XYZ file of C-alpha atoms in Angstrom:
539
model
C 38.253 -71.964 26.760
C 38.561 -75.729 26.382
C 36.292 -78.312 28.022
C 38.801 -79.006 30.804
C 38.993 -75.297 31.642
C 35.212 -75.111 31.979
C 35.227 -78.172 34.236
C 37.925 -76.681 36.498
C 36.160 -73.326 36.669
C 32.706 -74.804 37.284
C 33.938 -77.221 39.960
C 35.843 -74.492 41.778
C 32.937 -72.049 41.834
C 30.461 -74.762 42.772
C 32.707 -75.862 45.629
C 32.774 -72.283 46.976
C 28.972 -72.024 46.923
C 28.384 -75.464 48.474
C 31.116 -74.946 51.071
C 29.606 -71.610 52.061
C 26.156 -73.169 52.427
C 27.595 -76.071 54.449
C 29.656 -73.891 56.827
C 26.807 -71.419 57.234
C 24.179 -73.976 58.231
C 22.781 -73.539 61.692
C 22.690 -69.730 61.528
C 19.295 -69.409 63.182
C 19.899 -66.417 65.437
C 20.884 -62.836 64.674
C 24.212 -63.235 66.504
C 24.994 -66.427 64.603
C 23.980 -64.956 61.256
C 25.763 -61.604 61.576
C 28.689 -62.414 63.908
C 29.105 -66.221 63.606
C 28.386 -66.486 67.369
C 31.762 -64.751 67.917
C 33.633 -68.071 67.858
C 35.968 -67.749 64.853
C 39.646 -68.674 65.349
C 42.448 -66.224 64.524
C 43.474 -67.899 61.248
C 39.929 -67.654 59.914
C 39.782 -63.979 60.829
C 43.222 -63.384 59.294
C 42.570 -65.101 55.968
C 39.117 -63.550 55.728
C 40.625 -60.073 56.099
C 43.531 -60.904 53.767
C 41.038 -61.880 51.092
C 40.184 -58.200 50.805
C 42.876 -55.723 51.891
C 45.934 -54.920 54.048
C 45.966 -53.901 57.726
C 46.553 -51.061 60.169
C 47.045 -53.123 63.295
C 47.636 -50.554 66.036
C 44.464 -48.524 65.580
C 42.215 -51.511 65.042
C 43.751 -53.376 67.981
C 42.778 -50.382 70.132
C 39.194 -50.502 68.866
C 38.714 -54.273 69.168
C 38.402 -54.499 72.983
C 36.055 -51.497 73.081
C 33.728 -52.977 70.470
C 33.737 -56.399 72.142
C 33.187 -54.981 75.633
C 30.055 -53.210 74.425
C 28.867 -56.353 72.592
C 28.065 -54.395 69.452
C 27.101 -55.810 66.061
C 28.466 -52.809 64.163
C 31.193 -50.247 64.722
C 28.610 -47.491 64.581
C 26.709 -48.689 67.651
C 29.699 -47.556 69.680
C 29.236 -44.015 68.396
C 25.810 -43.780 70.033
C 27.376 -44.811 73.355
C 30.129 -42.238 72.902
C 28.213 -39.403 71.204
C 24.533 -39.657 70.290
C 22.079 -41.362 67.945
C 22.409 -38.632 65.321
C 26.171 -39.171 64.942
C 25.738 -42.944 64.822
C 23.101 -42.691 62.098
C 25.118 -40.229 60.012
C 28.210 -42.437 60.092
C 26.169 -45.540 59.273
C 24.596 -43.764 56.286
C 28.023 -42.645 55.067
C 29.167 -46.270 55.212
C 26.076 -47.509 53.372
C 26.570 -44.978 50.582
C 30.277 -45.622 49.993
C 30.182 -49.407 50.436
C 26.965 -49.681 48.458
C 28.665 -48.027 45.496
C 31.806 -50.148 45.851
C 30.016 -53.490 45.977
C 28.766 -53.045 42.428
C 32.348 -52.722 41.201
C 33.402 -55.951 42.903
C 30.631 -57.822 41.083
C 31.557 -56.121 37.816
C 35.083 -57.601 37.863
C 34.141 -61.313 37.501
C 31.184 -60.349 35.300
C 33.642 -58.720 32.916
C 35.691 -61.921 32.794
C 32.680 -64.081 32.023
C 31.454 -61.572 29.434
C 34.773 -61.788 27.567
C 34.886 -65.580 27.808
C 31.354 -66.215 26.578
C 30.692 -63.125 24.497
C 27.577 -62.499 26.589
C 26.151 -59.138 27.519
C 27.505 -57.868 30.850
C 23.941 -57.664 32.160
C 23.557 -61.440 32.004
C 26.971 -62.248 33.425
C 26.629 -59.805 36.338
C 23.245 -61.328 37.139
C 24.696 -64.851 37.097
C 27.712 -64.010 39.278
C 25.747 -61.806 41.660
C 23.085 -64.478 41.994
C 25.669 -67.107 42.954
C 27.104 -64.832 45.638
C 23.653 -63.979 46.989
C 22.804 -67.674 47.383
C 25.526 -68.669 49.826
C 25.830 -65.269 51.527
C 22.095 -64.966 52.212
C 21.832 -68.590 53.306
C 24.783 -68.750 55.697
C 25.471 -65.187 56.826
C 28.890 -64.059 58.009
C 29.924 -67.590 58.986
C 29.592 -68.626 55.347
C 31.421 -65.454 54.299
C 34.400 -66.066 56.588
C 34.821 -69.746 55.794
C 34.477 -69.289 52.052
C 36.995 -66.430 52.316
C 39.513 -68.915 53.726
C 38.849 -71.296 50.845
C 38.996 -68.485 48.301
C 42.232 -67.121 49.744
C 43.937 -70.484 49.261
C 42.658 -70.634 45.675
C 43.889 -67.074 45.033
C 47.374 -67.744 46.425
C 47.707 -70.918 44.332
C 46.586 -69.125 41.187
C 48.941 -66.198 41.737
C 51.950 -68.487 42.106
C 51.011 -70.488 39.011
C 50.445 -67.310 36.962
C 53.805 -65.899 38.034
C 55.646 -69.094 37.136
C 53.937 -69.193 33.751
C 54.854 -65.587 32.877
C 58.518 -66.490 33.376
C 58.228 -69.849 31.592
C 56.567 -68.252 28.528
C 59.275 -65.633 28.017
C 61.362 -66.157 24.850
C 64.234 -68.614 24.963
C 67.289 -67.040 26.525
C 65.292 -64.459 28.503
C 65.173 -65.169 32.230
C 63.668 -63.613 35.331
C 66.622 -61.256 35.861
C 66.343 -60.086 32.254
C 62.622 -59.496 32.749
C 63.357 -57.353 35.796
C 65.871 -55.349 33.756
C 63.277 -54.712 31.040
C 60.589 -53.757 33.539
C 62.997 -51.436 35.325
C 64.284 -49.877 32.119
C 60.741 -49.139 30.963
C 59.737 -47.533 34.251
C 57.551 -50.343 35.610
C 59.600 -50.885 38.769
C 59.714 -47.266 39.871
C 58.021 -48.147 43.142
C 59.058 -45.014 45.034
C 58.866 -41.404 43.840
C 60.051 -39.037 46.583
C 59.005 -35.817 44.828
C 56.349 -33.877 46.728
C 53.732 -32.830 44.201
C 50.035 -32.557 45.040
C 49.232 -33.108 41.368
C 51.181 -36.390 41.266
C 48.687 -39.106 42.098
C 51.182 -41.726 43.256
C 54.380 -40.799 45.079
C 56.053 -41.644 48.376
C 54.268 -38.909 50.318
C 50.762 -39.568 49.044
C 51.293 -43.271 49.666
C 52.774 -42.846 53.142
C 50.377 -40.213 54.452
C 47.237 -40.788 52.399
C 47.709 -44.563 52.357
C 48.028 -44.636 56.137
C 44.753 -42.767 56.507
C 43.063 -45.150 54.058
C 44.278 -48.200 55.982
C 43.280 -46.762 59.358
C 39.814 -45.892 58.098
C 39.263 -49.145 56.242
C 40.218 -51.434 59.085
C 39.039 -49.300 61.976
C 35.752 -47.859 60.723
C 34.503 -49.853 57.728
C 31.912 -52.389 58.873
C 32.954 -54.828 56.132
C 36.242 -55.278 58.021
C 35.153 -54.572 61.602
C 32.564 -57.337 61.270
C 35.333 -59.829 60.446
C 37.266 -59.370 63.656
C 34.128 -59.038 65.763
C 33.571 -62.718 64.894
C 36.781 -63.706 66.717
C 36.430 -66.106 69.643
C 38.248 -63.612 71.880
C 40.108 -60.310 71.776
C 43.325 -62.314 71.512
C 42.045 -64.277 68.520
C 40.962 -61.084 66.749
C 44.304 -59.399 67.419
C 46.262 -62.434 66.228
C 44.263 -62.388 63.009
C 44.992 -58.692 62.493
C 48.703 -59.071 63.252
C 49.091 -62.055 60.916
C 47.311 -60.158 58.169
C 49.544 -57.117 58.710
C 52.679 -59.253 58.393
C 51.579 -61.301 55.398
C 49.637 -58.799 53.312
C 52.500 -56.466 52.360
C 54.609 -59.158 50.624
C 51.432 -60.462 49.021
C 50.648 -57.044 47.561
C 54.232 -56.733 46.358
C 53.930 -60.114 44.667
C 50.732 -59.021 42.886
C 52.444 -55.890 41.564
C 55.451 -57.951 40.458
C 53.131 -60.312 38.605
C 51.677 -57.320 36.768
C 55.169 -56.175 35.810
C 56.015 -59.645 34.464
C 52.874 -59.697 32.307
C 53.912 -56.285 30.965
C 57.365 -57.655 30.075
C 55.810 -60.689 28.380
C 53.915 -58.399 26.015
C 57.110 -56.569 25.133
C 58.358 -59.723 23.434
C 55.011 -61.160 22.336
C 53.103 -58.834 20.001
C 50.184 -57.375 21.956
C 46.805 -56.563 20.420
C 46.261 -52.929 19.561
C 43.361 -52.897 22.022
C 42.912 -55.563 24.706
C 39.109 -55.438 24.872
C 38.076 -58.122 22.323
C 34.411 -57.135 22.396
C 35.144 -53.608 21.173
C 37.666 -54.847 18.610
C 35.119 -57.257 17.183
C 32.510 -54.506 17.103
C 34.670 -52.058 15.143
C 35.914 -54.808 12.822
C 32.353 -55.422 11.647
C 31.581 -51.744 11.228
C 32.102 -49.125 8.529
C 35.451 -48.327 10.182
C 36.683 -51.931 9.980
C 39.178 -51.417 7.139
C 40.605 -48.296 8.748
C 41.037 -50.070 12.074
C 42.716 -53.093 10.466
C 45.146 -50.745 8.695
C 46.110 -49.228 12.043
C 46.439 -52.731 13.503
C 48.968 -53.689 10.799
C 51.033 -50.583 11.526
C 50.901 -51.319 15.229
C 52.049 -54.892 14.622
C 55.016 -53.645 12.590
C 56.053 -51.133 15.261
C 55.604 -53.761 17.989
C 57.919 -56.150 16.139
C 60.615 -53.483 15.919
C 60.097 -52.660 19.576
C 60.523 -56.337 20.531
C 63.900 -56.355 18.770
C 64.826 -53.168 20.608
C 63.929 -54.863 23.903
C 66.256 -57.754 23.055
C 69.024 -55.298 22.226
C 68.467 -53.563 25.537
C 68.721 -56.897 27.396
C 71.993 -57.717 25.632
C 73.370 -54.270 26.430
C 72.449 -54.667 30.105
C 74.164 -58.037 30.204
C 77.305 -56.532 28.714
C 77.366 -53.628 31.140
C 78.621 -51.050 28.618
C 77.061 -47.734 29.667
C 77.139 -46.263 26.142
C 75.451 -49.297 24.586
C 72.866 -49.368 27.359
C 71.972 -45.710 26.835
C 71.752 -46.123 23.055
C 69.535 -49.206 23.394
C 67.355 -47.489 26.000
C 66.987 -44.396 23.791
C 65.888 -46.487 20.816
C 63.466 -48.421 23.002
C 61.912 -45.223 24.335
C 61.532 -43.879 20.803
C 59.799 -47.026 19.547
C 57.582 -47.174 22.651
C 56.429 -43.621 21.956
C 55.796 -44.462 18.308
C 53.789 -47.539 19.270
C 51.721 -45.489 21.704
C 50.938 -42.916 19.012
C 49.728 -45.635 16.639
C 47.712 -47.222 19.421
C 46.044 -43.877 20.130
C 45.070 -43.688 16.460
C 43.386 -47.064 16.808
C 41.527 -45.971 19.923
C 40.378 -42.858 18.036
C 38.883 -45.122 15.367
C 37.119 -47.141 18.075
C 35.608 -43.949 19.440
C 34.541 -42.756 16.017
C 32.601 -45.979 15.644
C 31.207 -45.778 19.177
C 31.698 -42.516 21.135
C 30.672 -44.256 24.349
C 33.514 -46.817 24.232
C 35.829 -46.854 27.249
C 39.330 -45.923 25.943
C 40.982 -47.772 28.826
C 41.572 -51.496 28.334
C 43.597 -51.994 31.536
C 41.119 -54.487 32.979
C 41.499 -56.770 29.940
C 45.302 -57.162 29.817
C 45.628 -60.038 32.281
C 42.514 -61.702 30.819
C 44.117 -61.666 27.377
C 47.304 -63.231 28.759
C 45.359 -66.018 30.457
C 43.037 -66.812 27.551
C 45.587 -66.734 24.734
C 48.788 -68.054 26.275
C 48.166 -70.377 29.215
C 47.783 -74.128 28.670
C 44.468 -75.944 28.941
C 43.356 -76.498 32.529
C 45.326 -73.574 33.918
C 43.042 -71.138 32.115
C 40.074 -72.405 34.112
C 42.066 -72.307 37.357
C 43.259 -68.727 36.816
C 39.754 -67.552 36.006
C 38.562 -69.325 39.142
C 41.093 -67.244 41.099
C 39.728 -64.024 39.600
C 36.201 -65.086 40.495
C 37.243 -66.132 44.002
C 38.897 -62.781 44.722
C 35.866 -60.798 43.624
C 33.365 -63.128 45.287
C 35.274 -62.832 48.558
C 35.079 -59.043 48.563
C 31.460 -58.957 47.436
C 30.137 -61.452 49.982
C 31.809 -59.621 52.857
C 30.435 -56.302 51.668
C 26.893 -57.658 51.315
C 27.050 -59.067 54.830
C 28.304 -55.758 56.245
C 25.708 -53.731 54.352
C 22.925 -55.966 55.634
C 24.219 -55.790 59.205
C 24.459 -52.006 59.173
C 21.058 -51.642 57.517
C 19.293 -53.849 60.055
C 21.147 -52.919 63.266
C 21.826 -49.217 62.733
C 18.817 -48.184 60.648
C 15.927 -50.673 60.742
C 16.198 -51.906 64.316
C 17.094 -48.502 65.727
C 14.678 -46.261 63.797
C 11.910 -48.369 62.256
C 11.088 -51.481 64.317
C 12.795 -51.713 67.698
C 10.398 -54.211 69.292
C 10.848 -57.240 67.031
C 12.129 -60.625 68.204
C 15.312 -62.343 67.069
C 13.588 -64.346 64.331
C 12.064 -61.189 62.883
C 15.443 -59.436 62.637
C 17.010 -62.569 61.168
C 14.410 -62.591 58.378
C 14.951 -58.894 57.752
C 18.725 -59.484 57.647
C 18.366 -62.169 54.982
C 16.040 -59.981 52.956
C 18.342 -56.965 53.319
C 21.359 -58.982 52.187
C 19.515 -60.225 49.116
C 18.266 -56.707 48.346
C 21.770 -55.247 48.527
C 22.889 -58.059 46.233
C 20.285 -57.085 43.647
C 21.363 -53.452 43.955
C 24.989 -54.460 43.385
C 24.035 -56.408 40.263
C 22.223 -53.398 38.826
C 25.114 -51.033 39.619
C 27.654 -53.488 38.151
C 26.062 -53.066 34.751
C 27.092 -49.405 34.712
C 30.592 -49.777 36.203
C 32.450 -49.988 32.886
C 32.915 -46.203 32.805
C 35.025 -46.146 35.952
C 38.365 -47.183 34.393
C 40.751 -49.290 36.494
C 38.603 -51.247 38.929
C 41.168 -51.196 41.741
C 41.540 -47.435 41.468
C 37.792 -46.867 41.186
C 37.096 -48.753 44.423
C 39.761 -46.793 46.291
C 38.582 -43.443 44.939
C 35.015 -44.153 46.066
C 36.265 -45.115 49.510
C 38.452 -42.028 49.807
C 35.481 -39.750 49.258
C 34.161 -40.867 52.664
C 36.930 -42.561 54.660
C 38.543 -39.355 55.976
C 35.273 -38.269 57.570
C 34.609 -41.691 59.103
C 38.152 -41.972 60.441
C 37.990 -38.543 62.098
C 34.738 -39.428 63.872
C 36.291 -42.546 65.384
C 39.587 -40.838 66.227
C 37.685 -38.212 68.189
C 35.527 -40.885 69.799
C 38.534 -42.898 70.973
C 41.094 -40.236 71.785
C 39.469 -36.784 72.227
C 36.969 -37.353 75.011
C 36.191 -33.676 75.515
C 34.444 -33.201 72.161
C 30.742 -34.032 72.144
C 28.225 -35.353 69.644
C 26.848 -32.094 68.284
C 30.304 -30.783 67.415
C 31.308 -34.073 65.783
C 28.081 -34.258 63.757
C 28.492 -30.809 62.204
C 32.242 -31.295 61.874
C 31.536 -34.447 59.855
C 29.184 -32.513 57.578
C 31.897 -29.882 57.027
C 34.574 -32.507 56.369
C 32.476 -34.403 53.846
C 31.581 -31.177 52.057
C 35.294 -30.284 51.828
C 36.177 -33.652 50.299
C 33.376 -33.532 47.727
C 34.429 -29.996 46.794
C 38.029 -31.182 46.258
C 36.775 -34.042 44.089
C 34.548 -31.817 41.962
C 36.667 -28.696 41.578
C 40.360 -29.555 42.111
C 43.007 -31.905 40.712
C 44.187 -33.045 44.156
C 44.913 -36.824 43.994
C 42.391 -39.065 45.697
C 44.781 -40.348 48.383
C 44.875 -36.858 49.888
C 41.072 -36.769 50.230
C 41.411 -38.969 53.298
C 43.835 -36.551 54.943
C 41.767 -33.489 54.033
C 38.489 -34.991 55.220
C 39.960 -36.159 58.512
C 41.710 -32.848 59.171
C 38.657 -30.725 58.412
C 36.407 -32.842 60.649
C 38.796 -32.693 63.616
C 39.426 -28.957 63.219
C 35.747 -28.114 62.653
C 34.537 -30.268 65.548
C 37.086 -28.698 67.893
C 36.068 -25.191 66.867
C 32.340 -25.937 67.070
C 32.759 -27.431 70.536
C 34.418 -24.220 71.694
C 31.683 -22.074 70.118
C 28.932 -24.196 71.654
C 30.207 -24.110 75.218
C 32.703 -21.277 75.297
C 35.238 -23.860 76.394
C 35.949 -27.540 75.778
C 33.736 -29.480 78.151
C 33.743 -33.209 78.887
C 31.357 -35.410 76.944
C 29.727 -38.528 78.295
C 32.104 -41.488 78.320
């Protein structure tokens, strides 16, 4: 990066930290620190939620008034009112396990960027990024988290638009946006909907519709990292407005992100891509005994990529002309060259693994980084990296805050020290948040083996979300099932999901459906066995 890029990046990150500290000042009570005194406006709630994920408005809108009426700090406090302490504690522990694992991945993402930029070891970069997040999150609590999320969301949106414009502007002369869409479509990158029903197909219409719905319901209705955001609303109306706005705006935003990815893919069809996008591993093998062999494969890959680029141009011309025969011939040649390029690329990856068997063969996380570093003009590189940092910092800070809240309210205050004053719990909250931050930094240093970061986070969540969702569904809608039945039903559901993960090839989106279904069915059956009939539980 150039000097101007470093200035832009440093100023942006410093502004996030200072802004978080400024907005979080005055958090001297537990309510202020963990729930921002419940006075956040709807747009703050909305942008804070948007900075992480999409929404399932109906279910969460049902839960909001119940949570607020009880005056709870966490979603899991409600479960003690509805069931018993045992069920509350189990659900809180499930959340701590799954979110504790995920938070390390969200720190790993910006650490990876900084590692590539500076050539530093990931251990140092994860420590630096995690430390920055810990500073403003620990100092200001959830108020700092929410306000910095708003700032970060604006930075992210600006960066996304700039990156999209630049992908189009950097396409070869004579190739426009419509042509890029034709290439992406012809090479299977715009196949957004696959209606085939196949349990072994990870991504199709049915897994997305059914499994995705369960993920969204669980994430926004039961995950403390999101529940805590709308509990900070100044009123039920403000929280609901934030959720509704997020639900409306997030879908087109996600579509835009996917379209940006498709445009970067098209760019590298015309511009010769590296054989492997991870520059650290390429540099490592180049200096090794296998260096000459790898460079030989690189030259072959460059030659095939050049021929493929010409085939892409021919395909564009054929599409413009509209002749079906020419289009099919051009598409056939393009498919053939794409397959040949992939074979050569696999040879190169094999050389990388001969040199270092522990190398991650997936370089997905480095593709966009390569585009930004090598092809964007000075100044914009720093801004785009700032957007990547902002997105990850937003997720991480919210997760640290939620983990600390759950740890203190559901575990420490309820089981260890229930007679402390507000100042005592505030100190413990700050310490807990910092401790979870250190844990996340340590875990981030081992996250490189998890492949695509987006997929890894969702897989980890899906191992637990079905169980959590079922517990809350029963709590809200099946009043006749009691705590004992739900507790053992949750154990059965979680065991079923972990068994599917370990011993089957069922795609991860279906884990949410399976876990939820097993919990509901098991709890219903256990309730009948316990009482001989379904009896009312305490309201």
